[in-house]
GROMACS .gro file of C-alpha atoms in nm:
model
  401
    1ARG     CA    1  -3.628  -6.104   4.201
    2LEU     CA    2  -3.318  -6.091   3.982
    3SER     CA    3  -2.986  -6.205   4.115
    4GLU     CA    4  -2.681  -5.984   4.113
    5ARG     CA    5  -2.535  -6.191   3.831
    6ASN     CA    6  -2.848  -6.147   3.617
    7CYS     CA    7  -2.844  -5.773   3.679
    8ILE     CA    8  -2.482  -5.751   3.567
    9GLU     CA    9  -2.559  -5.948   3.249
   10ILE     CA   10  -2.858  -5.725   3.167
   11VAL     CA   11  -2.660  -5.401   3.225
   12THR     CA   12  -2.367  -5.535   3.023
   13LYS     CA   13  -2.597  -5.618   2.732
   14LEU     CA   14  -2.762  -5.274   2.746
   15ILE     CA   15  -2.421  -5.109   2.746
   16ALA     CA   16  -2.310  -5.319   2.450
   17GLU     CA   17  -2.623  -5.221   2.258
   18LYS     CA   18  -2.558  -4.854   2.358
   19GLN     CA   19  -2.899  -4.831   2.523
   20LEU     CA   20  -2.742  -4.741   2.856
   21GLU     CA   21  -2.445  -4.515   2.939
   22VAL     CA   22  -2.288  -4.586   3.276
   23VAL     CA   23  -1.937  -4.601   3.423
   24HIS     CA   24  -1.787  -4.863   3.654
   25THR     CA   25  -1.656  -4.742   3.988
   26LEU     CA   26  -1.295  -4.822   4.067
   27ASP     CA   27  -1.398  -5.098   4.315
   28GLY     CA   28  -1.637  -5.250   4.054
   29LYS     CA   29  -1.933  -5.252   4.295
   30GLU     CA   30  -2.137  -4.974   4.139
   31TYR     CA   31  -2.239  -4.817   3.810
   32VAL     CA   32  -2.241  -4.437   3.784
   33THR     CA   33  -2.404  -4.233   3.508
   34PRO     CA   34  -2.214  -3.940   3.350
   35ALA     CA   35  -2.481  -3.702   3.479
   36GLN     CA   36  -2.416  -3.824   3.833
   37ILE     CA   37  -2.041  -3.769   3.786
   38SER     CA   38  -2.106  -3.412   3.672
   39ARG     CA   39  -2.338  -3.353   3.968
   40GLU     CA   40  -2.083  -3.484   4.215
   41ILE     CA   41  -1.809  -3.269   4.055
   42ARG     CA   42  -2.023  -2.956   4.102
   43ASP     CA   43  -2.109  -3.054   4.459
   44GLU     CA   44  -1.745  -3.115   4.547
   45LEU     CA   45  -1.641  -2.786   4.383
   46HIS     CA   46  -1.896  -2.605   4.599
   47VAL     CA   47  -1.787  -2.785   4.917
   48CYS     CA   48  -1.419  -2.697   4.848
   49GLY     CA   49  -1.498  -2.327   4.815
   50GLY     CA   50  -1.487  -2.302   4.438
   51ARG     CA   51  -1.145  -2.458   4.374
   52VAL     CA   52  -1.068  -2.829   4.351
   53ASN     CA   53  -0.798  -3.043   4.194
   54ILE     CA   54  -0.920  -3.302   3.943
   55VAL     CA   55  -0.687  -3.564   4.091
   56ASP     CA   56  -0.856  -3.519   4.428
   57LEU     CA   57  -1.197  -3.573   4.265
   58GLN     CA   58  -1.095  -3.924   4.162
   59GLN     CA   59  -1.071  -4.033   4.523
   60VAL     CA   60  -1.406  -3.877   4.612
   61ILE     CA   61  -1.614  -3.991   4.313
   62ASN     CA   62  -1.431  -4.326   4.284
   63VAL     CA   63  -1.418  -4.349   3.905
   64ASP     CA   64  -1.135  -4.347   3.654
   65LEU     CA   65  -0.958  -4.011   3.610
   66LEU     CA   66  -1.034  -4.015   3.236
   67HIS     CA   67  -1.409  -4.001   3.301
   68ILE     CA   68  -1.365  -3.713   3.546
   69GLU     CA   69  -1.159  -3.516   3.295
   70ASN     CA   70  -1.419  -3.573   3.023
   71ARG     CA   71  -1.705  -3.456   3.246
   72ALA     CA   72  -1.498  -3.158   3.368
   73ASN     CA   73  -1.440  -3.047   3.008
   74ASP     CA   74  -1.814  -3.071   2.940
   75ILE     CA   75  -1.888  -2.861   3.248
   76ILE     CA   76  -1.638  -2.592   3.139
   77LYS     CA   77  -1.799  -2.574   2.793
   78SER     CA   78  -2.151  -2.544   2.932
   79GLU     CA   79  -2.081  -2.312   3.226
   80LYS     CA   80  -1.878  -1.995   3.164
   81THR     CA   81  -1.831  -1.936   3.538
   82ILE     CA   82  -1.602  -2.240   3.577
   83GLN     CA   83  -1.246  -2.259   3.442
   84LEU     CA   84  -0.978  -2.527   3.432
   85VAL     CA   85  -0.640  -2.387   3.545
   86LEU     CA   86  -0.331  -2.605   3.598
   87GLY     CA   87  -0.547  -2.917   3.648
   88GLN     CA   88  -0.784  -2.740   3.890
   89LEU     CA   89  -1.146  -2.637   3.853
   90ILE     CA   90  -1.204  -2.278   3.967
   91ASN     CA   91  -1.534  -2.090   3.970
   92GLU     CA   92  -1.621  -1.721   3.993
   93SER     CA   93  -1.716  -1.734   4.361
   94TYR     CA   94  -1.364  -1.848   4.446
   95LEU     CA   95  -1.215  -1.564   4.242
   96ASP     CA   96  -1.442  -1.312   4.415
   97GLN     CA   97  -1.330  -1.443   4.752
   98LEU     CA   98  -0.968  -1.434   4.635
   99ALA     CA   99  -1.011  -1.071   4.525
  100GLU     CA  100  -1.150  -0.979   4.868
  101GLU     CA  101  -0.846  -1.132   5.041
  102ILE     CA  102  -0.610  -0.951   4.804
  103ASN     CA  103  -0.795  -0.623   4.859
  104ASP     CA  104  -0.756  -0.658   5.238
  105LYS     CA  105  -0.383  -0.707   5.196
  106LEU     CA  106  -0.365  -0.423   4.942
  107GLN     CA  107  -0.534  -0.174   5.176
  108GLU     CA  108  -0.295  -0.277   5.452
  109THR     CA  109   0.032  -0.253   5.256
  110GLY     CA  110  -0.059  -0.010   4.978
  111GLN     CA  111   0.072  -0.237   4.702
  112VAL     CA  112   0.085  -0.602   4.603
  113THR     CA  113   0.282  -0.767   4.327
  114ILE     CA  114   0.147  -1.035   4.097
  115SER     CA  115   0.461  -1.243   4.154
  116GLU     CA  116   0.388  -1.255   4.528
  117LEU     CA  117   0.028  -1.355   4.461
  118CYS     CA  118   0.141  -1.631   4.222
  119LYS     CA  119   0.352  -1.785   4.497
  120ALA     CA  120   0.087  -1.741   4.765
  121TYR     CA  121  -0.205  -1.887   4.565
  122ASP     CA  122  -0.020  -2.118   4.324
  123LEU     CA  123  -0.178  -1.965   4.015
  124PRO     CA  124  -0.022  -1.841   3.688
  125GLY     CA  125   0.045  -1.466   3.655
  126ASP     CA  126  -0.149  -1.410   3.331
  127PHE     CA  127  -0.457  -1.576   3.479
  128LEU     CA  128  -0.438  -1.366   3.796
  129ILE     CA  129  -0.392  -1.039   3.602
  130GLN     CA  130  -0.696  -1.119   3.387
  131ALA     CA  131  -0.911  -1.224   3.681
  132LEU     CA  132  -0.812  -0.934   3.909
  133SER     CA  133  -0.838  -0.671   3.633
  134ARG     CA  134  -1.212  -0.751   3.600
  135ARG     CA  135  -1.255  -0.686   3.973
  136LEU     CA  136  -1.059  -0.360   4.002
  137GLY     CA  137  -1.283  -0.082   4.130
  138ARG     CA  138  -1.556  -0.332   4.223
  139ILE     CA  139  -1.396  -0.562   4.479
  140ILE     CA  140  -1.033  -0.449   4.466
  141HIS     CA  141  -0.997  -0.078   4.544
  142GLY     CA  142  -0.673  -0.009   4.361
  143GLN     CA  143  -0.520   0.033   4.019
  144LEU     CA  144  -0.291  -0.177   3.801
  145ASP     CA  145   0.033  -0.010   3.697
  146GLN     CA  146  -0.004   0.047   3.324
  147GLU     CA  147   0.372   0.040   3.262
  148ASN     CA  148   0.438  -0.264   3.478
  149ARG     CA  149   0.127  -0.481   3.487
  150GLY     CA  150   0.276  -0.685   3.767
  151VAL     CA  151   0.188  -0.442   4.048
  152ILE     CA  152  -0.140  -0.319   4.198
  153PHE     CA  153  -0.145   0.008   4.397
  154THR     CA  154  -0.401   0.188   4.605
  155GLU     CA  155  -0.472   0.551   4.520
  156ALA     CA  156  -0.356   0.650   4.869
  157PHE     CA  157  -0.026   0.468   4.814
  158VAL     CA  158   0.027   0.644   4.480
  159SER     CA  159  -0.062   0.983   4.631
  160ARG     CA  160   0.176   0.927   4.921
  161HIS     CA  161   0.459   0.832   4.687
  162ARG     CA  162   0.379   1.119   4.451
  163ALA     CA  163   0.418   1.361   4.741
  164ARG     CA  164   0.748   1.201   4.849
  165ILE     CA  165   0.883   1.199   4.494
  166ARG     CA  166   0.778   1.559   4.434
  167GLY     CA  167   0.938   1.678   4.757
  168LEU     CA  168   1.260   1.484   4.703
  169PHE     CA  169   1.314   1.585   4.341
  170THR     CA  170   1.222   1.947   4.410
  171ALA     CA  171   1.509   1.963   4.660
  172ILE     CA  172   1.766   1.828   4.412
  173THR     CA  173   2.005   2.095   4.282
  174ARG     CA  174   2.253   1.888   4.083
  175PRO     CA  175   2.241   1.588   3.845
  176THR     CA  176   2.155   1.279   4.049
  177PRO     CA  177   2.139   0.911   3.942
  178ILE     CA  178   1.782   0.789   3.992
  179SER     CA  179   1.899   0.439   4.086
  180ASN     CA  180   2.070   0.585   4.395
  181LEU     CA  181   1.742   0.742   4.508
  182ILE     CA  182   1.549   0.418   4.450
  183SER     CA  183   1.787   0.215   4.668
  184ARG     CA  184   1.819   0.484   4.934
  185TYR     CA  185   1.452   0.573   4.981
  186GLY     CA  186   1.292   0.240   4.888
  187PHE     CA  187   1.080   0.360   4.595
  188GLN     CA  188   0.903   0.112   4.370
  189GLU     CA  189   1.101   0.152   4.047
  190HIS     CA  190   0.822   0.147   3.789
  191LEU     CA  191   0.596   0.365   4.003
  192LEU     CA  192   0.874   0.620   4.054
  193TYR     CA  193   0.942   0.651   3.680
  194SER     CA  194   0.570   0.681   3.602
  195VAL     CA  195   0.512   0.950   3.865
  196LEU     CA  196   0.835   1.130   3.774
  197GLU     CA  197   0.743   1.146   3.405
  198GLU     CA  198   0.398   1.275   3.497
  199LEU     CA  199   0.540   1.550   3.722
  200VAL     CA  200   0.798   1.658   3.462
  201ASN     CA  201   0.548   1.657   3.174
  202THR     CA  202   0.295   1.863   3.370
  203GLY     CA  203   0.564   2.113   3.471
  204ARG     CA  204   0.530   2.038   3.843
  205LEU     CA  205   0.897   1.939   3.849
  206LYS     CA  206   1.145   2.165   3.670
  207GLY     CA  207   1.400   1.932   3.519
  208THR     CA  208   1.462   1.650   3.274
  209VAL     CA  209   1.531   1.277   3.295
  210VAL     CA  210   1.837   1.183   3.090
  211GLY     CA  211   1.885   0.818   2.990
  212GLY     CA  212   1.524   0.695   2.994
  213ARG     CA  213   1.418   0.412   3.225
  214GLN     CA  214   1.764   0.261   3.266
  215ASP     CA  215   2.011   0.202   3.547
  216LYS     CA  216   2.213   0.503   3.429
  217ALA     CA  217   1.914   0.741   3.418
  218VAL     CA  218   1.992   1.081   3.571
  219PHE     CA  219   1.761   1.361   3.683
  220VAL     CA  220   1.897   1.704   3.587
  221PRO     CA  221   1.712   1.996   3.756
  222ASP     CA  222   1.656   2.307   3.548
  223ILE     CA  223   1.828   2.523   3.809
  224TYR     CA  224   2.148   2.325   3.759
  225ALA     CA  225   2.118   2.342   3.381
  226ARG     CA  226   2.074   2.721   3.405
  227THR     CA  227   2.372   2.756   3.637
  228GLN     CA  228   2.571   2.530   3.408
  229SER     CA  229   2.482   2.732   3.098
  230ASN     CA  230   2.553   3.063   3.274
  231TRP     CA  231   2.900   2.943   3.376
  232VAL     CA  232   2.979   2.822   3.023
  233ASP     CA  233   2.857   3.147   2.865
  234SER     CA  234   3.047   3.361   3.115
  235PHE     CA  235   3.374   3.170   3.075
  236PHE     CA  236   3.355   3.172   2.695
  237LYS     CA  237   3.275   3.543   2.688
  238GLN     CA  238   3.572   3.630   2.911
  239ASN     CA  239   3.831   3.389   2.768
  240GLY     CA  240   3.723   3.311   2.413
  241TYR     CA  241   3.774   2.934   2.448
  242LEU     CA  242   3.627   2.630   2.628
  243GLU     CA  243   3.807   2.323   2.764
  244PHE     CA  244   3.626   1.989   2.728
  245ASP     CA  245   3.757   1.869   3.067
  246ALA     CA  246   3.602   2.169   3.240
  247LEU     CA  247   3.265   2.084   3.088
  248TYR     CA  248   3.305   1.720   3.192
  249ARG     CA  249   3.356   1.837   3.550
  250LEU     CA  250   3.036   2.038   3.523
  251GLY     CA  251   2.849   1.717   3.444
  252ILE     CA  252   2.819   1.760   3.067
  253PRO     CA  253   2.882   1.412   2.919
  254ASP     CA  254   2.931   1.527   2.557
  255PRO     CA  255   3.111   1.865   2.568
  256ALA     CA  256   3.164   1.897   2.192
  257GLY     CA  257   2.800   1.817   2.115
  258TYR     CA  258   2.681   2.054   2.388
  259ILE     CA  259   2.896   2.339   2.251
  260ARG     CA  260   2.781   2.283   1.893
  261LYS     CA  261   2.419   2.284   2.004
  262ARG     CA  262   2.451   2.590   2.226
  263TYR     CA  263   2.662   2.800   1.988
  264LYS     CA  264   2.504   2.708   1.655
  265SER     CA  265   2.554   3.051   1.500
  266THR     CA  266   2.903   3.111   1.643
  267GLN     CA  267   3.212   3.035   1.436
  268LEU     CA  268   3.432   2.802   1.640
  269LEU     CA  269   3.745   2.596   1.580
  270PHE     CA  270   3.732   2.253   1.750
  271LEU     CA  271   4.064   2.110   1.869
  272ARG     CA  272   4.147   1.781   2.044
  273ALA     CA  273   4.064   1.889   2.399
  274ALA     CA  274   3.914   2.234   2.355
  275CYS     CA  275   3.750   2.474   2.116
  276VAL     CA  276   3.845   2.837   2.051
  277GLY     CA  277   3.646   3.131   1.927
  278GLN     CA  278   3.714   3.333   1.616
  279GLU     CA  279   3.871   3.618   1.816
  280ILE     CA  280   4.162   3.398   1.926
  281VAL     CA  281   4.204   3.263   1.572
  282ASP     CA  282   4.208   3.617   1.432
  283GLN     CA  283   4.463   3.725   1.692
  284VAL     CA  284   4.696   3.438   1.602
  285GLU     CA  285   4.653   3.505   1.229
  286ALA     CA  286   4.741   3.873   1.270
  287SER     CA  287   5.049   3.797   1.483
  288VAL     CA  288   5.177   3.528   1.245
  289GLU     CA  289   5.122   3.745   0.939
  290GLU     CA  290   5.304   4.037   1.101
  291ALA     CA  291   5.600   3.817   1.200
  292ILE     CA  292   5.633   3.680   0.845
  293SER     CA  293   5.596   4.016   0.670
  294SER     CA  294   5.847   4.184   0.903
  295GLY     CA  295   6.101   3.906   0.857
  296ASN     CA  296   6.077   3.789   1.217
  297TRP     CA  297   5.960   3.485   1.415
  298ILE     CA  298   5.692   3.411   1.676
  299ASP     CA  299   5.602   3.139   1.925
  300VAL     CA  300   5.224   3.105   1.897
  301ALA     CA  301   5.198   2.925   2.234
  302THR     CA  302   5.272   3.256   2.411
  303LEU     CA  303   4.957   3.408   2.257
  304LEU     CA  304   4.724   3.127   2.370
  305PRO     CA  305   4.595   3.009   2.709
  306SER     CA  306   4.849   2.797   2.895
  307SER     CA  307   4.587   2.525   2.945
  308LEU     CA  308   4.594   2.441   2.573
  309SER     CA  309   4.819   2.145   2.493
  310VAL     CA  310   5.103   2.160   2.241
  311GLU     CA  311   4.898   1.933   2.015
  312ASP     CA  312   4.602   2.170   2.019
  313VAL     CA  313   4.828   2.471   1.956
  314GLY     CA  314   4.976   2.284   1.660
  315ILE     CA  315   4.631   2.211   1.514
  316LEU     CA  316   4.534   2.577   1.553
  317LEU     CA  317   4.858   2.692   1.388
  318GLN     CA  318   4.810   2.454   1.092
  319GLN     CA  319   4.464   2.602   1.037
  320VAL     CA  320   4.604   2.955   1.050
  321MET     CA  321   4.885   2.871   0.805
  322ARG     CA  322   4.636   2.719   0.559
  323THR     CA  323   4.424   3.032   0.581
  324LEU     CA  324   4.719   3.268   0.533
  325ASN     CA  325   4.880   3.050   0.264
  326LYS     CA  326   5.226   3.152   0.386
  327ASN     CA  327   5.394   2.811   0.384
  328SER     CA  328   5.632   2.916   0.102
  329SER     CA  329   5.770   3.214   0.293
  330SER     CA  330   5.795   3.060   0.639
  331LEU     CA  331   5.870   2.741   0.832
  332VAL     CA  332   5.712   2.590   1.145
  333PHE     CA  333   5.930   2.443   1.421
  334SER     CA  334   5.823   2.238   1.725
  335ASP     CA  335   5.453   2.271   1.625
  336THR     CA  336   5.422   2.620   1.774
  337ILE     CA  337   5.704   2.839   1.634
  338VAL     CA  338   5.671   3.019   1.299
  339VAL     CA  339   5.995   3.152   1.140
  340SER     CA  340   6.006   3.362   0.823
  341GLU     CA  341   6.251   3.284   0.540
  342LYS     CA  342   6.394   3.638   0.570
  343PHE     CA  343   6.480   3.574   0.934
  344LEU     CA  344   6.648   3.243   0.847
  345SER     CA  345   6.854   3.416   0.574
  346SER     CA  346   6.961   3.692   0.811
  347CYS     CA  347   7.066   3.431   1.066
  348ALA     CA  348   7.272   3.250   0.798
  349ASP     CA  349   7.448   3.579   0.702
  350LEU     CA  350   7.569   3.615   1.060
  351PHE     CA  351   7.769   3.294   1.019
  352SER     CA  352   7.913   3.361   0.667
  353ASP     CA  353   8.235   3.537   0.789
  354MET     CA  354   8.286   3.277   1.056
  355MET     CA  355   8.244   2.995   0.805
  356GLN     CA  356   8.491   3.163   0.563
  357GLN     CA  357   8.751   3.194   0.839
  358LYS     CA  358   8.699   2.832   0.944
  359ALA     CA  359   8.737   2.714   0.584
  360GLU     CA  360   9.063   2.908   0.535
  361LYS     CA  361   9.200   2.780   0.862
  362GLU     CA  362   9.109   2.424   0.766
  363MET     CA  363   9.284   2.456   0.428
  364LYS     CA  364   9.600   2.579   0.594
  365ASN     CA  365   9.600   2.297   0.844
  366ASN     CA  366   9.513   2.032   0.580
  367PRO     CA  367   9.651   2.139   0.237
  368VAL     CA  368   9.543   1.808   0.089
  369ASN     CA  369   9.184   1.937   0.104
  370LEU     CA  370   9.279   2.247  -0.100
  371ILE     CA  371   9.136   2.247  -0.454
  372THR     CA  372   9.348   2.451  -0.696
  373GLU     CA  373   9.252   2.604  -1.033
  374GLU     CA  374   9.457   2.332  -1.205
  375ASP     CA  375   9.244   2.068  -1.033
  376LEU     CA  376   8.931   2.234  -1.157
  377LYS     CA  377   9.067   2.246  -1.515
  378GLN     CA  378   9.157   1.878  -1.507
  379ALA     CA  379   8.816   1.788  -1.377
  380SER     CA  380   8.653   1.995  -1.650
  381GLY     CA  381   8.871   1.825  -1.917
  382LEU     CA  382   8.774   1.481  -1.795
  383GLU     CA  383   8.408   1.570  -1.808
  384ASN     CA  384   8.444   1.700  -2.170
  385SER     CA  385   8.636   1.390  -2.277
  386TYR     CA  386   8.369   1.164  -2.131
  387ALA     CA  387   8.097   1.363  -2.305
  388ASN     CA  388   8.278   1.335  -2.646
  389LYS     CA  389   8.319   0.960  -2.613
  390LYS     CA  390   7.954   0.925  -2.530
  391ASP     CA  391   7.853   1.130  -2.835
  392LYS     CA  392   8.070   0.913  -3.068
  393LYS     CA  393   7.916   0.596  -2.927
  394ASP     CA  394   7.569   0.734  -2.988
  395GLU     CA  395   7.660   0.820  -3.353
  396ARG     CA  396   7.796   0.467  -3.421
  397ARG     CA  397   7.482   0.315  -3.270
  398LYS     CA  398   7.260   0.527  -3.495
  399LYS     CA  399   7.461   0.428  -3.808
  400ALA     CA  400   7.439   0.062  -3.714
  401THR     CA  401   7.059   0.079  -3.689
   0.00000   0.00000   0.00000
């Protein structure tokens, strides 16, 4: 019979000659083969329900952690049903059991989020999505949101929300921010947008979503758009102009763009805060032209709607004056008043007698200001003398050169 010391020497020599592959236990009392380590890892994984931490295996198998990690990597390579996730061995049976638990919760609540599952089971989101996706329709009776792959719904949950969304949005008669509806009625944001797009695209909901999937997204029902368009058309037909502020109040965010798009074939003049039709422009042109040709004046503001600002009236008048090309025979005062040159001349004639009388009176009161014929002759003589001197200087300069 060999002693313990002899056995150790023999095993040590076999290990040195690489005829035997064994591992010391942490307490140094036993040798363990790699195959035994692998067997114990599988057994412990089964006992723990298909999920075990490698660090915990060290205490059970009683060998260095390095050997356990090496054997675990070999097991993963040889068996496709076992995975290493965050330092833990997980097999397919555990994932099936996990899917059953998630399905029970899903059927109870109607939806589960991957973020909640990550916290509950301490597993990464990408791993869970991959594992659960393979079990949808088989163990998990639900569907993964294609837009937001972080949520799983049941068909009943989706149908219930589709009915709520359809009913709510059918009742809307004016532009409504979608974020307000989400917070008020507790809709799941990504599900609401997905269902809403589906209902609008299929024609089940009559309206449009403006702003995409953003916080400022607004649902505009067709009935409101029709009412809006009817009001704009009616007002323009009756008045011949449109105010941008009025369109803002109707809920049109870009009045100028809306008008250009709606009245593509209509000739319009865009001002600062409004636009006017060709009828108003023609009316102003005719009135201005008549005032100029008749030697009169006109205040254009009296021809236009009172809601137009002085600035807008001025812009309109400038356009009219460029079209008529009457700037040489008229003047514009205070941005809105056109006065013909004939009218200005007639006004000046009214003051000619008065100015003559004032001048005569002033000369009598201040004779020093009176210019006689003798003064005019002297002034003329001085000018001639200066001109002669200048001519002589020029002649001398030419001779010198």
